[in-house]
Amino acid sequence: MAAAEPARAARRTLPTRLAAVAVGVSEATVRKWASRGKLTRHGTATRAEYDLEELTLLAAG
């Protein structure tokens, strides 16, 4: 019998405006990080969302 896979925590994503507020930067900075490949963009083509954990790690340096 195979071992059960550990449960993954649900990804907590935020729209651009809230992502910026959460880490204390401008919306433009969040978009720039994503365009430079420093931050993964989630969501749809018309609604960008960003992972809160990834944001906080990036903002912390």
PDB file of N, CA and C in Angstrom:
ATOM      1  N   MET A   1       0.847  -1.178   0.000  1.00  0.00           N
ATOM      2  CA  MET A   1       0.000   0.000   0.000  1.00  0.00           C
ATOM      3  C   MET A   1       0.896   1.246   0.000  1.00  0.00           C
ATOM      4  N   ALA A   2       0.611   2.181  -0.892  1.00  0.00           N
ATOM      5  CA  ALA A   2       1.414   3.403  -1.018  1.00  0.00           C
ATOM      6  C   ALA A   2       1.089   4.369   0.118  1.00  0.00           C
ATOM      7  N   ALA A   3       2.095   5.101   0.508  1.00  0.00           N
ATOM      8  CA  ALA A   3       1.898   6.098   1.565  1.00  0.00           C
ATOM      9  C   ALA A   3       1.054   7.245   1.034  1.00  0.00           C
ATOM     10  N   ALA A   4       0.199   7.754   1.858  1.00  0.00           N
ATOM     11  CA  ALA A   4      -0.646   8.882   1.458  1.00  0.00           C
ATOM     12  C   ALA A   4       0.210  10.134   1.314  1.00  0.00           C
ATOM     13  N   GLU A   5      -0.126  10.946   0.328  1.00  0.00           N
ATOM     14  CA  GLU A   5       0.593  12.206   0.134  1.00  0.00           C
ATOM     15  C   GLU A   5       0.223  13.181   1.242  1.00  0.00           C
ATOM     16  N   PRO A   6       1.188  13.941   1.717  1.00  0.00           N
ATOM     17  CA  PRO A   6       0.850  14.942   2.738  1.00  0.00           C
ATOM     18  C   PRO A   6      -0.055  16.013   2.139  1.00  0.00           C
ATOM     19  N   ALA A   7      -0.965  16.490   2.930  1.00  0.00           N
ATOM     20  CA  ALA A   7      -1.887  17.530   2.457  1.00  0.00           C
ATOM     21  C   ALA A   7      -1.129  18.830   2.238  1.00  0.00           C
ATOM     22  N   ARG A   8      -1.425  19.490   1.145  1.00  0.00           N
ATOM     23  CA  ARG A   8      -0.798  20.788   0.860  1.00  0.00           C
ATOM     24  C   ARG A   8      -1.674  21.902   1.402  1.00  0.00           C
ATOM     25  N   ALA A   9      -1.037  22.893   1.936  1.00  0.00           N
ATOM     26  CA  ALA A   9      -1.778  24.065   2.402  1.00  0.00           C
ATOM     27  C   ALA A   9      -2.272  24.835   1.184  1.00  0.00           C
ATOM     28  N   ALA A  10      -3.456  25.349   1.264  1.00  0.00           N
ATOM     29  CA  ALA A  10      -4.006  26.129   0.155  1.00  0.00           C
ATOM     30  C   ALA A  10      -3.182  27.397  -0.033  1.00  0.00           C
ATOM     31  N   ARG A  11      -2.948  27.739  -1.290  1.00  0.00           N
ATOM     32  CA  ARG A  11      -2.187  28.961  -1.599  1.00  0.00           C
ATOM     33  C   ARG A  11      -3.073  30.166  -1.296  1.00  0.00           C
ATOM     34  N   ARG A  12      -2.540  31.111  -0.569  1.00  0.00           N
ATOM     35  CA  ARG A  12      -3.273  32.335  -0.249  1.00  0.00           C
ATOM     36  C   ARG A  12      -2.820  33.401  -1.239  1.00  0.00           C
ATOM     37  N   THR A  13      -3.695  33.789  -2.166  1.00  0.00           N
ATOM     38  CA  THR A  13      -3.325  34.801  -3.149  1.00  0.00           C
ATOM     39  C   THR A  13      -4.110  36.085  -2.914  1.00  0.00           C
ATOM     40  N   LEU A  14      -3.485  37.172  -3.334  1.00  0.00           N
ATOM     41  CA  LEU A  14      -4.085  38.494  -3.180  1.00  0.00           C
ATOM     42  C   LEU A  14      -4.023  39.233  -4.508  1.00  0.00           C
ATOM     43  N   PRO A  15      -5.034  40.062  -4.799  1.00  0.00           N
ATOM     44  CA  PRO A  15      -4.943  40.909  -5.990  1.00  0.00           C
ATOM     45  C   PRO A  15      -3.823  41.939  -5.814  1.00  0.00           C
ATOM     46  N   THR A  16      -3.415  42.542  -6.895  1.00  0.00           N
ATOM     47  CA  THR A  16      -2.257  43.441  -6.900  1.00  0.00           C
ATOM     48  C   THR A  16      -2.325  44.510  -5.813  1.00  0.00           C
ATOM     49  N   ARG A  17      -3.441  45.185  -5.693  1.00  0.00           N
ATOM     50  CA  ARG A  17      -3.565  46.280  -4.713  1.00  0.00           C
ATOM     51  C   ARG A  17      -3.335  45.784  -3.293  1.00  0.00           C
ATOM     52  N   LEU A  18      -3.985  44.689  -2.925  1.00  0.00           N
ATOM     53  CA  LEU A  18      -3.827  44.164  -1.569  1.00  0.00           C
ATOM     54  C   LEU A  18      -2.446  43.562  -1.348  1.00  0.00           C
ATOM     55  N   ALA A  19      -1.877  42.984  -2.390  1.00  0.00           N
ATOM     56  CA  ALA A  19      -0.516  42.440  -2.298  1.00  0.00           C
ATOM     57  C   ALA A  19       0.467  43.559  -1.970  1.00  0.00           C
ATOM     58  N   ALA A  20       0.303  44.694  -2.627  1.00  0.00           N
ATOM     59  CA  ALA A  20       1.186  45.838  -2.389  1.00  0.00           C
ATOM     60  C   ALA A  20       1.039  46.350  -0.959  1.00  0.00           C
ATOM     61  N   VAL A  21      -0.182  46.482  -0.495  1.00  0.00           N
ATOM     62  CA  VAL A  21      -0.437  46.954   0.870  1.00  0.00           C
ATOM     63  C   VAL A  21       0.144  45.971   1.888  1.00  0.00           C
ATOM     64  N   ALA A  22       0.000  44.683   1.627  1.00  0.00           N
ATOM     65  CA  ALA A  22       0.455  43.651   2.567  1.00  0.00           C
ATOM     66  C   ALA A  22       1.947  43.722   2.845  1.00  0.00           C
ATOM     67  N   VAL A  23       2.731  44.112   1.841  1.00  0.00           N
ATOM     68  CA  VAL A  23       4.187  44.153   2.035  1.00  0.00           C
ATOM     69  C   VAL A  23       4.748  45.571   2.025  1.00  0.00           C
ATOM     70  N   GLY A  24       3.887  46.583   1.948  1.00  0.00           N
ATOM     71  CA  GLY A  24       4.327  47.971   2.072  1.00  0.00           C
ATOM     72  C   GLY A  24       5.067  48.529   0.879  1.00  0.00           C
ATOM     73  N   VAL A  25       4.668  48.114  -0.322  1.00  0.00           N
ATOM     74  CA  VAL A  25       5.272  48.645  -1.547  1.00  0.00           C
ATOM     75  C   VAL A  25       4.155  49.135  -2.463  1.00  0.00           C
ATOM     76  N   SER A  26       4.531  49.769  -3.567  1.00  0.00           N
ATOM     77  CA  SER A  26       3.521  50.241  -4.509  1.00  0.00           C
ATOM     78  C   SER A  26       3.044  49.098  -5.403  1.00  0.00           C
ATOM     79  N   GLU A  27       1.880  49.287  -6.020  1.00  0.00           N
ATOM     80  CA  GLU A  27       1.364  48.307  -6.976  1.00  0.00           C
ATOM     81  C   GLU A  27       2.340  48.137  -8.133  1.00  0.00           C
ATOM     82  N   ALA A  28       2.970  49.238  -8.545  1.00  0.00           N
ATOM     83  CA  ALA A  28       3.936  49.178  -9.643  1.00  0.00           C
ATOM     84  C   ALA A  28       5.111  48.271  -9.286  1.00  0.00           C
ATOM     85  N   THR A  29       5.530  48.293  -8.029  1.00  0.00           N
ATOM     86  CA  THR A  29       6.633  47.437  -7.594  1.00  0.00           C
ATOM     87  C   THR A  29       6.242  45.967  -7.691  1.00  0.00           C
ATOM     88  N   VAL A  30       5.040  45.636  -7.268  1.00  0.00           N
ATOM     89  CA  VAL A  30       4.562  44.250  -7.358  1.00  0.00           C
ATOM     90  C   VAL A  30       4.545  43.804  -8.814  1.00  0.00           C
ATOM     91  N   ARG A  31       4.023  44.652  -9.695  1.00  0.00           N
ATOM     92  CA  ARG A  31       3.980  44.307 -11.128  1.00  0.00           C
ATOM     93  C   ARG A  31       5.391  44.179 -11.701  1.00  0.00           C
ATOM     94  N   LYS A  32       6.301  45.048 -11.285  1.00  0.00           N
ATOM     95  CA  LYS A  32       7.685  44.995 -11.763  1.00  0.00           C
ATOM     96  C   LYS A  32       8.357  43.701 -11.315  1.00  0.00           C
ATOM     97  N   TRP A  33       8.172  43.306 -10.054  1.00  0.00           N
ATOM     98  CA  TRP A  33       8.733  42.044  -9.572  1.00  0.00           C
ATOM     99  C   TRP A  33       8.241  40.882 -10.428  1.00  0.00           C
ATOM    100  N   ALA A  34       6.948  40.898 -10.762  1.00  0.00           N
ATOM    101  CA  ALA A  34       6.383  39.819 -11.577  1.00  0.00           C
ATOM    102  C   ALA A  34       6.965  39.838 -12.985  1.00  0.00           C
ATOM    103  N   SER A  35       7.086  41.013 -13.584  1.00  0.00           N
ATOM    104  CA  SER A  35       7.605  41.097 -14.953  1.00  0.00           C
ATOM    105  C   SER A  35       9.076  40.706 -15.028  1.00  0.00           C
ATOM    106  N   ARG A  36       9.809  40.895 -13.940  1.00  0.00           N
ATOM    107  CA  ARG A  36      11.233  40.523 -13.897  1.00  0.00           C
ATOM    108  C   ARG A  36      11.451  39.074 -13.474  1.00  0.00           C
ATOM    109  N   GLY A  37      10.348  38.364 -13.202  1.00  0.00           N
ATOM    110  CA  GLY A  37      10.455  36.957 -12.839  1.00  0.00           C
ATOM    111  C   GLY A  37      10.789  36.702 -11.384  1.00  0.00           C
ATOM    112  N   LYS A  38      10.736  37.727 -10.556  1.00  0.00           N
ATOM    113  CA  LYS A  38      11.036  37.572  -9.127  1.00  0.00           C
ATOM    114  C   LYS A  38       9.820  37.083  -8.348  1.00  0.00           C
ATOM    115  N   LEU A  39       8.639  37.214  -8.936  1.00  0.00           N
ATOM    116  CA  LEU A  39       7.379  36.895  -8.280  1.00  0.00           C
ATOM    117  C   LEU A  39       6.481  36.190  -9.289  1.00  0.00           C
ATOM    118  N   THR A  40       5.842  35.109  -8.870  1.00  0.00           N
ATOM    119  CA  THR A  40       4.962  34.355  -9.758  1.00  0.00           C
ATOM    120  C   THR A  40       3.586  35.004  -9.806  1.00  0.00           C
ATOM    121  N   ARG A  41       3.099  35.229 -11.017  1.00  0.00           N
ATOM    122  CA  ARG A  41       1.767  35.806 -11.209  1.00  0.00           C
ATOM    123  C   ARG A  41       0.768  34.669 -11.322  1.00  0.00           C
ATOM    124  N   HIS A  42      -0.281  34.732 -10.519  1.00  0.00           N
ATOM    125  CA  HIS A  42      -1.363  33.750 -10.572  1.00  0.00           C
ATOM    126  C   HIS A  42      -2.617  34.488 -11.017  1.00  0.00           C
ATOM    127  N   GLY A  43      -3.734  33.799 -11.113  1.00  0.00           N
ATOM    128  CA  GLY A  43      -4.985  34.433 -11.494  1.00  0.00           C
ATOM    129  C   GLY A  43      -5.264  34.261 -12.968  1.00  0.00           C
ATOM    130  N   THR A  44      -6.048  35.172 -13.507  1.00  0.00           N
ATOM    131  CA  THR A  44      -6.437  35.109 -14.912  1.00  0.00           C
ATOM    132  C   THR A  44      -5.707  36.190 -15.699  1.00  0.00           C
ATOM    133  N   ALA A  45      -5.958  36.204 -16.997  1.00  0.00           N
ATOM    134  CA  ALA A  45      -5.311  37.207 -17.850  1.00  0.00           C
ATOM    135  C   ALA A  45      -5.716  38.631 -17.464  1.00  0.00           C
ATOM    136  N   THR A  46      -6.919  38.790 -16.931  1.00  0.00           N
ATOM    137  CA  THR A  46      -7.403  40.126 -16.580  1.00  0.00           C
ATOM    138  C   THR A  46      -7.359  40.422 -15.079  1.00  0.00           C
ATOM    139  N   ARG A  47      -7.018  39.427 -14.277  1.00  0.00           N
ATOM    140  CA  ARG A  47      -6.987  39.630 -12.815  1.00  0.00           C
ATOM    141  C   ARG A  47      -5.756  38.944 -12.230  1.00  0.00           C
ATOM    142  N   ALA A  48      -4.716  39.716 -12.031  1.00  0.00           N
ATOM    143  CA  ALA A  48      -3.478  39.176 -11.469  1.00  0.00           C
ATOM    144  C   ALA A  48      -3.631  38.972  -9.971  1.00  0.00           C
ATOM    145  N   GLU A  49      -3.076  37.878  -9.489  1.00  0.00           N
ATOM    146  CA  GLU A  49      -3.028  37.612  -8.060  1.00  0.00           C
ATOM    147  C   GLU A  49      -1.650  37.087  -7.725  1.00  0.00           C
ATOM    148  N   TYR A  50      -1.224  37.325  -6.493  1.00  0.00           N
ATOM    149  CA  TYR A  50       0.117  36.965  -6.064  1.00  0.00           C
ATOM    150  C   TYR A  50       0.054  36.209  -4.746  1.00  0.00           C
ATOM    151  N   ASP A  51       0.940  35.237  -4.590  1.00  0.00           N
ATOM    152  CA  ASP A  51       1.003  34.394  -3.405  1.00  0.00           C
ATOM    153  C   ASP A  51       1.549  35.207  -2.224  1.00  0.00           C
ATOM    154  N   LEU A  52       0.811  35.231  -1.137  1.00  0.00           N
ATOM    155  CA  LEU A  52       1.195  36.036   0.026  1.00  0.00           C
ATOM    156  C   LEU A  52       2.529  35.584   0.620  1.00  0.00           C
ATOM    157  N   GLU A  53       2.748  34.287   0.723  1.00  0.00           N
ATOM    158  CA  GLU A  53       4.009  33.792   1.290  1.00  0.00           C
ATOM    159  C   GLU A  53       5.193  34.177   0.402  1.00  0.00           C
ATOM    160  N   GLU A  54       5.024  34.042  -0.914  1.00  0.00           N
ATOM    161  CA  GLU A  54       6.091  34.411  -1.846  1.00  0.00           C
ATOM    162  C   GLU A  54       6.390  35.914  -1.759  1.00  0.00           C
ATOM    163  N   LEU A  55       5.344  36.709  -1.637  1.00  0.00           N
ATOM    164  CA  LEU A  55       5.504  38.161  -1.499  1.00  0.00           C
ATOM    165  C   LEU A  55       6.301  38.532  -0.252  1.00  0.00           C
ATOM    166  N   THR A  56       5.933  37.949   0.872  1.00  0.00           N
ATOM    167  CA  THR A  56       6.606  38.315   2.115  1.00  0.00           C
ATOM    168  C   THR A  56       8.072  37.889   2.103  1.00  0.00           C
ATOM    169  N   LEU A  57       8.372  36.739   1.502  1.00  0.00           N
ATOM    170  CA  LEU A  57       9.768  36.309   1.390  1.00  0.00           C
ATOM    171  C   LEU A  57      10.560  37.263   0.505  1.00  0.00           C
ATOM    172  N   LEU A  58       9.969  37.695  -0.601  1.00  0.00           N
ATOM    173  CA  LEU A  58      10.644  38.612  -1.514  1.00  0.00           C
ATOM    174  C   LEU A  58      10.854  39.979  -0.863  1.00  0.00           C
ATOM    175  N   ALA A  59       9.833  40.484  -0.191  1.00  0.00           N
ATOM    176  CA  ALA A  59       9.925  41.801   0.436  1.00  0.00           C
ATOM    177  C   ALA A  59      10.931  41.810   1.590  1.00  0.00           C
ATOM    178  N   ALA A  60      11.093  40.672   2.244  1.00  0.00           N
ATOM    179  CA  ALA A  60      12.023  40.588   3.373  1.00  0.00           C
ATOM    180  C   ALA A  60      13.480  40.615   2.922  1.00  0.00           C
ATOM    181  N   GLY A  61      13.674  40.392   1.639  1.00  0.00           N
ATOM    182  CA  GLY A  61      15.036  40.506   1.123  1.00  0.00           C
ATOM    183  C   GLY A  61      15.613  39.218   0.779  1.00  0.00           C
TER     184      GLY A  61
END
